[in-house]
CSV table of C-alpha atoms in Angstrom, one decimal:
chain,number,residue,atom,x,y,z
G,221,MET,CA,17.1,-12.9,22.2
G,222,ASP,CA,20.3,-14.4,23.7
G,223,ASP,CA,18.3,-17.2,25.3
G,224,ILE,CA,16.7,-18.1,22.0
G,225,LEU,CA,20.2,-18.2,20.3
G,226,VAL,CA,21.8,-20.4,23.2
G,227,SER,CA,18.8,-22.7,22.7
G,228,ILE,CA,19.6,-23.1,19.0
G,229,LYS,CA,23.3,-23.6,20.1
G,230,ALA,CA,22.4,-26.4,22.0
G,231,LEU,CA,21.2,-28.5,19.1
G,232,ARG,CA,23.8,-31.4,18.6
G,233,GLY,CA,26.4,-30.3,16.0
G,234,VAL,CA,25.8,-26.5,16.2
G,235,GLN,CA,28.8,-24.7,17.2
G,236,ASP,CA,27.7,-21.0,17.2
G,237,VAL,CA,24.7,-19.1,16.0
G,238,CYS,CA,23.8,-15.7,15.2
G,239,PHE,CA,20.7,-13.5,14.0
G,240,TYR,CA,20.8,-10.9,11.3
G,241,HIS,CA,18.0,-8.5,11.0
G,242,ASP,CA,17.8,-5.1,9.2
G,243,ASN,CA,21.4,-4.6,8.5
G,244,GLN,CA,22.6,-5.5,11.9
G,245,VAL,CA,23.5,-8.4,14.1
G,246,LEU,CA,21.0,-8.5,17.0
G,247,GLY,CA,22.5,-11.6,19.0
G,248,SER,CA,25.2,-13.8,18.6
G,249,THR,CA,27.1,-16.8,20.4
G,250,PHE,CA,30.3,-16.5,18.6
G,251,PRO,CA,33.3,-16.1,20.4
G,252,PRO,CA,35.0,-12.6,19.7
G,253,VAL,CA,37.7,-14.1,17.7
G,254,GLN,CA,35.2,-15.1,15.2
G,255,ARG,CA,32.6,-12.7,15.3
G,256,VAL,CA,33.9,-9.9,13.1
G,257,ALA,CA,34.5,-12.5,10.4
G,258,ILE,CA,30.9,-14.2,10.9
G,259,HIS,CA,29.2,-10.8,11.4
G,260,ALA,CA,30.8,-9.7,8.0
G,261,ALA,CA,29.8,-12.6,6.1
G,262,ALA,CA,26.2,-12.0,7.1
G,263,PRO,CA,25.1,-9.3,4.9
G,264,MET,CA,26.9,-11.3,1.9
G,265,LEU,CA,24.6,-14.1,2.6
G,266,GLU,CA,21.6,-11.9,2.9
G,267,GLN,CA,22.4,-10.4,-0.6
G,268,VAL,CA,22.3,-14.1,-2.0
G,269,PHE,CA,18.9,-14.6,-0.7
G,270,ALA,CA,17.9,-11.0,-2.0
G,271,ALA,CA,19.4,-11.8,-5.5
G,272,LEU,CA,17.1,-15.2,-5.4
G,273,GLN,CA,14.1,-13.1,-4.8
G,274,THR,CA,14.7,-10.8,-7.6
G,275,ILE,CA,14.6,-13.8,-10.0
G,276,GLN,CA,11.5,-15.0,-8.3
G,277,GLN,CA,13.1,-17.9,-6.7
G,278,ASP,CA,11.9,-18.6,-3.1
G,279,HIS,CA,15.1,-20.6,-1.8
G,280,GLU,CA,15.5,-20.0,1.9
G,281,GLU,CA,18.0,-22.3,3.1
G,282,MET,CA,21.5,-22.0,2.5
G,283,TYR,CA,24.0,-24.7,3.2
G,284,ILE,CA,27.9,-23.9,2.7
G,285,ALA,CA,30.5,-26.5,3.0
G,286,ILE,CA,33.8,-24.7,4.2
G,287,GLY,CA,37.2,-26.4,5.2
G,288,ASP,CA,35.6,-28.8,8.0
G,289,GLN,CA,33.0,-27.3,9.0
G,290,GLN,CA,29.4,-26.0,7.3
G,291,LEU,CA,28.0,-22.5,7.4
G,292,ILE,CA,24.1,-22.6,7.3
G,293,ALA,CA,21.7,-19.6,7.1
G,294,TYR,CA,18.1,-19.8,7.2
G,295,GLN,CA,15.9,-16.9,6.1
G,296,ILE,CA,12.8,-16.8,8.4
G,297,LYS,CA,10.1,-14.7,6.5
G,298,ASP,CA,9.5,-11.1,7.7
G,299,CYS,CA,11.9,-11.5,10.3
G,300,GLY,CA,15.8,-11.9,9.7
G,301,THR,CA,18.5,-14.7,8.9
G,302,VAL,CA,19.7,-17.1,11.2
G,303,LEU,CA,23.5,-17.8,10.6
G,304,LEU,CA,24.9,-21.1,12.2
G,305,LEU,CA,28.4,-22.5,12.1
G,306,THR,CA,28.2,-26.5,12.7
G,307,GLU,CA,30.0,-29.5,12.4
G,308,LYS,CA,30.5,-30.7,8.8
G,309,ARG,CA,28.1,-33.5,9.5
G,310,VAL,CA,25.1,-32.3,11.2
G,311,ASN,CA,21.5,-33.4,11.5
G,312,ILE,CA,20.0,-30.9,9.0
G,313,PRO,CA,16.0,-32.0,9.8
G,314,LEU,CA,16.9,-31.5,13.3
G,315,VAL,CA,18.7,-28.1,13.1
G,316,HIS,CA,16.0,-26.9,10.7
G,317,MET,CA,13.3,-27.7,12.8
G,318,GLY,CA,15.0,-26.1,15.7
G,319,VAL,CA,15.8,-22.9,13.8
G,320,LYS,CA,12.0,-23.1,12.6
G,321,SER,CA,10.9,-23.4,15.9
G,322,ALA,CA,12.7,-20.6,17.3
G,323,GLY,CA,11.4,-18.3,14.1
G,324,ASN,CA,8.2,-17.5,16.1
G,325,LYS,CA,10.1,-16.5,19.2
G,326,LEU,CA,12.8,-14.5,17.2
G,327,LYS,CA,9.8,-12.7,16.0
G,328,ALA,CA,8.2,-12.0,19.3
G,329,ALA,CA,11.5,-10.7,20.4
G,330,LEU,CA,11.5,-8.3,17.6
G,331,ALA,CA,8.2,-7.0,18.4
G,332,ILE,CA,9.2,-6.4,21.8
G,333,ARG,CA,12.3,-4.6,21.0
G,334,ALA,CA,10.5,-2.5,18.3
G,335,ALA,CA,8.0,-1.7,21.3
G,336,MET,CA,10.7,-1.0,23.8
G,337,PRO,CA,10.8,2.9,23.0
G,338,ILE,CA,7.2,3.5,23.5
G,339,GLN,CA,7.2,1.4,26.9
G,340,ALA,CA,10.0,3.8,28.1
G,341,ALA,CA,7.9,6.9,27.0
G,342,PRO,CA,7.0,8.8,30.1
G,343,THR,CA,3.3,9.2,28.8
G,344,VAL,CA,2.7,5.5,29.2
G,345,THR,CA,0.7,4.9,32.5
G,346,ALA,CA,1.0,2.0,35.0
G,347,THR,CA,-0.9,-0.5,33.0
G,348,PRO,CA,-0.2,-4.0,34.7
G,349,PRO,CA,1.7,-5.8,32.1
G,350,ALA,CA,-0.2,-9.0,30.4
G,351,PRO,CA,0.7,-11.9,32.5
G,352,THR,CA,3.1,-14.3,31.0
G,353,VAL,CA,2.4,-18.0,30.1
G,354,ALA,CA,3.8,-19.2,33.2
G,355,GLU,CA,1.9,-16.8,35.2
G,356,LYS,CA,-1.3,-17.7,33.6
G,357,VAL,CA,-0.7,-21.4,33.8
G,358,SER,CA,0.2,-21.0,37.5
G,359,ALA,CA,-3.1,-19.2,38.3
G,360,GLY,CA,-5.6,-21.6,40.0
G,361,ILE,CA,-4.6,-25.3,39.5
G,362,ASP,CA,-0.6,-25.9,39.7
G,363,LEU,CA,-0.3,-27.4,36.2
G,364,LYS,CA,3.9,-26.8,36.2
G,365,PRO,CA,4.6,-30.4,37.3
G,366,ILE,CA,2.2,-31.9,34.5
G,367,LEU,CA,4.0,-29.4,32.0
G,368,ASP,CA,7.2,-30.2,32.9
G,369,GLN,CA,6.7,-33.9,32.7
G,370,LEU,CA,5.2,-33.7,29.4
G,371,GLN,CA,8.2,-31.5,28.4
G,372,ALA,CA,10.6,-34.3,29.8
G,373,LEU,CA,8.6,-37.0,27.8
G,374,LEU,CA,8.8,-35.3,24.5
G,375,LEU,CA,12.6,-35.3,24.9
G,376,ASP,CA,12.7,-39.0,24.4
G,377,TYR,CA,10.9,-38.5,20.9
G,378,PHE,CA,12.5,-35.2,19.7
G,379,GLY,CA,15.7,-34.6,21.6
G,380,PRO,CA,17.3,-31.2,22.1
G,381,ALA,CA,14.4,-29.9,19.6
G,382,ALA,CA,11.8,-30.8,22.5
G,383,GLY,CA,12.1,-27.7,24.2
G,384,PHE,CA,11.3,-25.6,21.3
G,385,ILE,CA,8.5,-28.0,20.1
G,386,PHE,CA,6.8,-27.7,23.4
G,387,ASN,CA,6.8,-23.8,23.8
G,388,ASP,CA,5.3,-23.7,20.6
G,389,ALA,CA,2.5,-25.5,21.4
G,390,LEU,CA,2.2,-23.9,25.0
G,391,ASP,CA,2.3,-20.5,23.1
G,392,GLU,CA,-0.4,-21.9,20.8
G,393,TRP,CA,-2.6,-23.4,23.8
G,394,GLN,CA,-2.5,-19.9,25.5
G,395,ARG,CA,-3.5,-18.2,22.7
G,396,GLN,CA,-6.6,-20.6,22.3
G,397,GLY,CA,-7.9,-20.0,25.7
G,398,THR,CA,-7.0,-20.1,29.6
G,399,PRO,CA,-4.6,-22.7,30.3
G,400,GLN,CA,-6.2,-24.9,32.9
G,401,TYR,CA,-6.3,-28.5,33.8
G,402,GLN,CA,-9.7,-29.0,32.0
G,403,ASN,CA,-8.0,-28.0,28.6
G,404,LEU,CA,-4.9,-30.0,28.8
G,405,GLY,CA,-6.4,-32.2,26.1
G,406,GLN,CA,-6.0,-29.4,23.8
G,407,LEU,CA,-2.1,-28.9,24.5
G,408,LEU,CA,-1.9,-32.4,24.0
G,409,THR,CA,-3.5,-32.4,20.8
G,410,LEU,CA,-0.8,-29.7,19.5
G,411,LEU,CA,2.0,-32.0,20.7
G,412,LEU,CA,0.7,-34.8,19.0
G,413,ALA,CA,0.4,-32.9,15.7
G,414,GLU,CA,4.3,-32.6,15.9
G,415,PHE,CA,4.7,-36.4,15.4
G,416,ASP,CA,5.2,-38.1,12.0
G,417,SER,CA,5.4,-41.9,13.3
G,418,ALA,CA,2.0,-43.0,14.5
G,419,GLN,CA,3.7,-45.6,16.7
G,420,GLU,CA,5.7,-42.8,18.5
G,421,LYS,CA,2.4,-40.6,18.4
G,422,HIS,CA,0.4,-43.3,20.1
G,423,SER,CA,3.3,-44.1,22.7
G,424,PHE,CA,3.7,-40.4,23.4
G,425,GLN,CA,0.0,-40.0,23.8
G,426,ARG,CA,-0.3,-43.0,26.4
G,427,SER,CA,2.4,-41.7,28.6
G,428,ALA,CA,1.0,-38.0,28.5
G,429,GLU,CA,-2.4,-39.3,29.3
G,430,ALA,CA,-1.0,-41.1,32.3
G,431,ALA,CA,0.9,-38.0,33.3
G,432,ILE,CA,-2.0,-35.6,33.0
G,433,SER,CA,-4.3,-38.2,35.0
G,434,ALA,CA,-1.4,-38.4,37.5
G,435,GLY,CA,-1.3,-34.9,38.0
G,436,LYS,CA,-4.9,-34.4,38.8
G,437,LEU,CA,-4.2,-36.3,41.7
G,438,THR,CA,-1.5,-34.0,42.7
G,439,PRO,CA,-2.6,-31.4,45.6
G,440,THR,CA,-2.1,-27.8,44.4
G,441,HIS,CA,-0.1,-25.5,46.1
J,42,MET,CA,23.0,-31.4,-37.4
J,43,ASP,CA,25.9,-32.8,-35.7
J,44,SER,CA,24.6,-33.4,-32.3
J,45,ASP,CA,28.0,-33.4,-31.0
J,46,ALA,CA,29.1,-30.1,-32.2
J,47,PRO,CA,28.1,-27.9,-29.1
J,48,MET,CA,29.9,-30.7,-26.9
J,49,GLN,CA,32.9,-30.2,-29.3
J,50,LYS,CA,32.8,-26.5,-28.6
J,51,VAL,CA,32.8,-27.1,-24.7
J,52,ALA,CA,35.4,-29.2,-25.1
J,53,ASP,CA,37.5,-26.6,-26.9
J,54,ALA,CA,36.5,-24.1,-24.1
J,55,VAL,CA,37.4,-26.1,-21.6
J,56,GLU,CA,40.3,-28.0,-22.7
J,57,ALA,CA,42.9,-26.2,-20.4
J,58,ASP,CA,40.3,-26.4,-17.5
J,59,PRO,CA,40.1,-29.1,-14.9
J,60,LEU,CA,36.3,-29.7,-15.5
J,61,ASN,CA,36.3,-31.4,-18.6
J,62,THR,CA,33.4,-32.5,-21.2
J,63,GLY,CA,33.7,-36.0,-19.9
J,64,LEU,CA,32.6,-34.8,-16.5
J,65,LEU,CA,29.9,-32.8,-17.7
J,66,LYS,CA,28.3,-35.9,-19.5
J,67,ASP,CA,28.4,-37.5,-16.6
J,68,VAL,CA,26.9,-34.9,-14.6
J,69,SER,CA,23.9,-34.8,-17.2
J,70,THR,CA,23.2,-38.4,-16.1
J,71,VAL,CA,23.1,-38.2,-12.4
J,72,LEU,CA,19.3,-38.8,-11.3
J,73,GLY,CA,17.4,-36.0,-10.2
J,74,VAL,CA,19.7,-33.2,-12.2
J,75,SER,CA,17.7,-31.2,-14.4
J,76,GLY,CA,20.4,-28.8,-15.5
J,77,MET,CA,23.7,-27.5,-15.1
J,78,THR,CA,26.0,-24.7,-15.7
J,79,LEU,CA,29.7,-24.3,-15.7
J,80,THR,CA,31.4,-20.9,-15.3
J,81,ASN,CA,34.8,-19.7,-15.1
J,82,PRO,CA,36.7,-17.6,-12.5
J,83,MET,CA,35.6,-14.6,-14.5
J,84,GLY,CA,31.8,-15.7,-14.1
J,85,GLU,CA,31.7,-16.5,-17.7
J,86,LEU,CA,29.4,-19.4,-19.0
J,87,LEU,CA,31.4,-22.2,-20.5
J,88,HIS,CA,28.7,-24.2,-20.9
J,89,SER,CA,24.9,-24.6,-19.9
J,90,THR,CA,21.9,-26.7,-20.0
J,91,ILE,CA,19.9,-24.4,-17.9
J,92,GLU,CA,17.2,-22.3,-20.2
J,93,ASP,CA,16.6,-19.8,-17.7
J,94,GLU,CA,19.0,-17.2,-18.2
J,95,HIS,CA,18.1,-15.4,-14.8
J,96,LEU,CA,19.2,-18.6,-12.9
J,97,ASN,CA,22.3,-18.9,-15.4
J,98,GLU,CA,23.0,-15.2,-14.2
J,99,PHE,CA,22.4,-16.1,-10.1
J,100,ILE,CA,24.9,-18.8,-10.8
J,101,ALA,CA,27.4,-16.9,-11.8
J,102,PHE,CA,26.8,-14.3,-9.4
J,103,LEU,CA,27.2,-16.7,-6.7
J,104,SER,CA,30.4,-18.4,-8.0
J,105,GLY,CA,31.8,-14.9,-8.1
J,106,THR,CA,30.6,-14.3,-4.5
J,107,LEU,CA,32.4,-17.3,-3.3
J,108,PRO,CA,36.1,-16.2,-3.2
J,109,THR,CA,35.2,-13.0,-1.2
J,110,LEU,CA,33.2,-15.1,1.1
J,111,GLU,CA,35.9,-17.8,1.7
J,112,GLU,CA,38.4,-14.5,2.3
J,113,VAL,CA,35.9,-13.1,4.8
J,114,LEU,CA,35.3,-16.1,6.7
J,115,GLY,CA,38.8,-17.5,6.9
J,116,LEU,CA,37.7,-21.1,7.5
J,117,GLY,CA,39.3,-22.7,4.5
J,118,ALA,CA,38.1,-23.3,0.9
J,119,ILE,CA,34.0,-23.6,0.1
J,120,HIS,CA,33.6,-26.6,-1.5
J,121,HIS,CA,29.9,-26.9,-2.0
J,122,VAL,CA,27.0,-24.6,-1.6
J,123,LEU,CA,23.2,-25.7,-1.4
J,124,LEU,CA,20.2,-23.5,-1.6
J,125,LYS,CA,17.0,-25.2,-0.9
J,126,SER,CA,13.6,-24.2,-1.7
J,127,PRO,CA,10.5,-25.4,0.1
J,128,GLN,CA,8.8,-26.0,-3.2
J,129,ASN,CA,10.8,-25.6,-6.5
J,130,SER,CA,14.0,-26.7,-7.4
J,131,ASN,CA,17.2,-26.9,-5.4
J,132,LEU,CA,20.6,-25.2,-6.6
J,133,SER,CA,23.9,-26.7,-6.0
J,134,LEU,CA,27.1,-25.1,-6.6
J,135,PHE,CA,30.4,-27.0,-6.7
J,136,SER,CA,33.5,-25.1,-6.9
J,137,ARG,CA,37.0,-26.3,-8.0
J,138,GLN,CA,39.9,-24.3,-8.7
J,139,GLY,CA,38.1,-21.4,-9.8
J,140,GLN,CA,35.5,-23.0,-11.9
J,141,SER,CA,32.2,-23.6,-10.7
J,142,LEU,CA,29.5,-26.2,-11.6
J,143,GLY,CA,26.0,-25.1,-10.9
J,144,ILE,CA,23.5,-27.9,-10.5
J,145,VAL,CA,19.7,-27.5,-10.6
J,146,SER,CA,18.1,-30.5,-9.3
J,147,ARG,CA,14.4,-31.5,-9.0
J,148,PRO,CA,12.4,-30.8,-5.9
J,149,LYS,CA,12.3,-34.7,-4.5
J,150,ALA,CA,15.7,-35.5,-5.8
J,151,SER,CA,17.9,-36.8,-2.9
J,152,LEU,CA,20.3,-33.9,-2.3
J,153,HIS,CA,22.8,-36.2,-0.3
J,154,GLY,CA,22.8,-38.4,-3.2
J,155,ILE,CA,23.5,-35.8,-5.9
J,156,ALA,CA,26.0,-34.3,-3.6
J,157,GLN,CA,27.9,-37.6,-3.1
J,158,GLN,CA,28.0,-38.2,-6.9
J,159,MET,CA,29.0,-34.9,-7.7
J,160,GLU,CA,31.9,-34.8,-5.0
J,161,SER,CA,33.0,-38.3,-6.3
J,162,LEU,CA,32.7,-37.3,-10.1
J,163,LEU,CA,34.8,-34.1,-8.9
J,164,ALA,CA,37.5,-36.1,-7.3
J,165,GLY,CA,38.4,-37.8,-10.4
J,166,VAL,CA,38.8,-34.4,-12.1
């Protein structure tokens, strides 16, 4: 959970972030001096969203210009509310995309959190844990250098949000089947879908295909 | 029927308040604005062109929430709140000296443009 919030905080202009779920703050990067105030405000903002829902309104983004800063609340469906304190002027589409991308990870973290007591129960037998994406990816051919390069290429187009976008695509790629060199085209398709500009899309595609081709020649470890 | 009569009532109601009828007229001409509601510090509606009563009540609720939120956060005065919907109209609330001006804007309207014009209009109050 903390890793996800730290990733959001890394977005330009974001000062601190916390995640509010089911009447409690589950994670926060706010310093102790600010934590009490921000955490006290979270239920109030949740109440505003709740009031909107009662009148059949579907607003899920709230931007509050306060002093020289901005407080932003994003409600993530079936998950919770992400609360961010940012500079007054911030790249809203970038921040919003970053939070939206992190939404699936927050849902996954919540699911893990919910499952933790069951895993801790003594009746659970030693079933080997499902392999992580990284473990699956590293099975067989070593794709890591190629994946690292693809992620690095994305940075040129999406800046700090590149990590979110890449990880989401990687998760989806894993769901579609066994991650292997032969299926990298599917991953590339997922990444290309994130581009709005045809020119940038084409440019990224050329670089990514070159990286994939070069990776094939790299000896496996 | 005298079409100026309702605005005259507003003028009477807001005579002593910083947000005046001239401002309300200016607000209604801003591109993308489809409705507005003016509330006093007690959450009472001074003027509204929004027909949806639930929305008016919500704007009054939100304007009543702001002083508490300001106090809890301790970061300074709240000037502006924007609520965005993925598909429907967006809501903005501008707060000045206890009075709040709620704006409903069309989904495709430029929120930045509206906010800038509102700030400009309110700066002259």
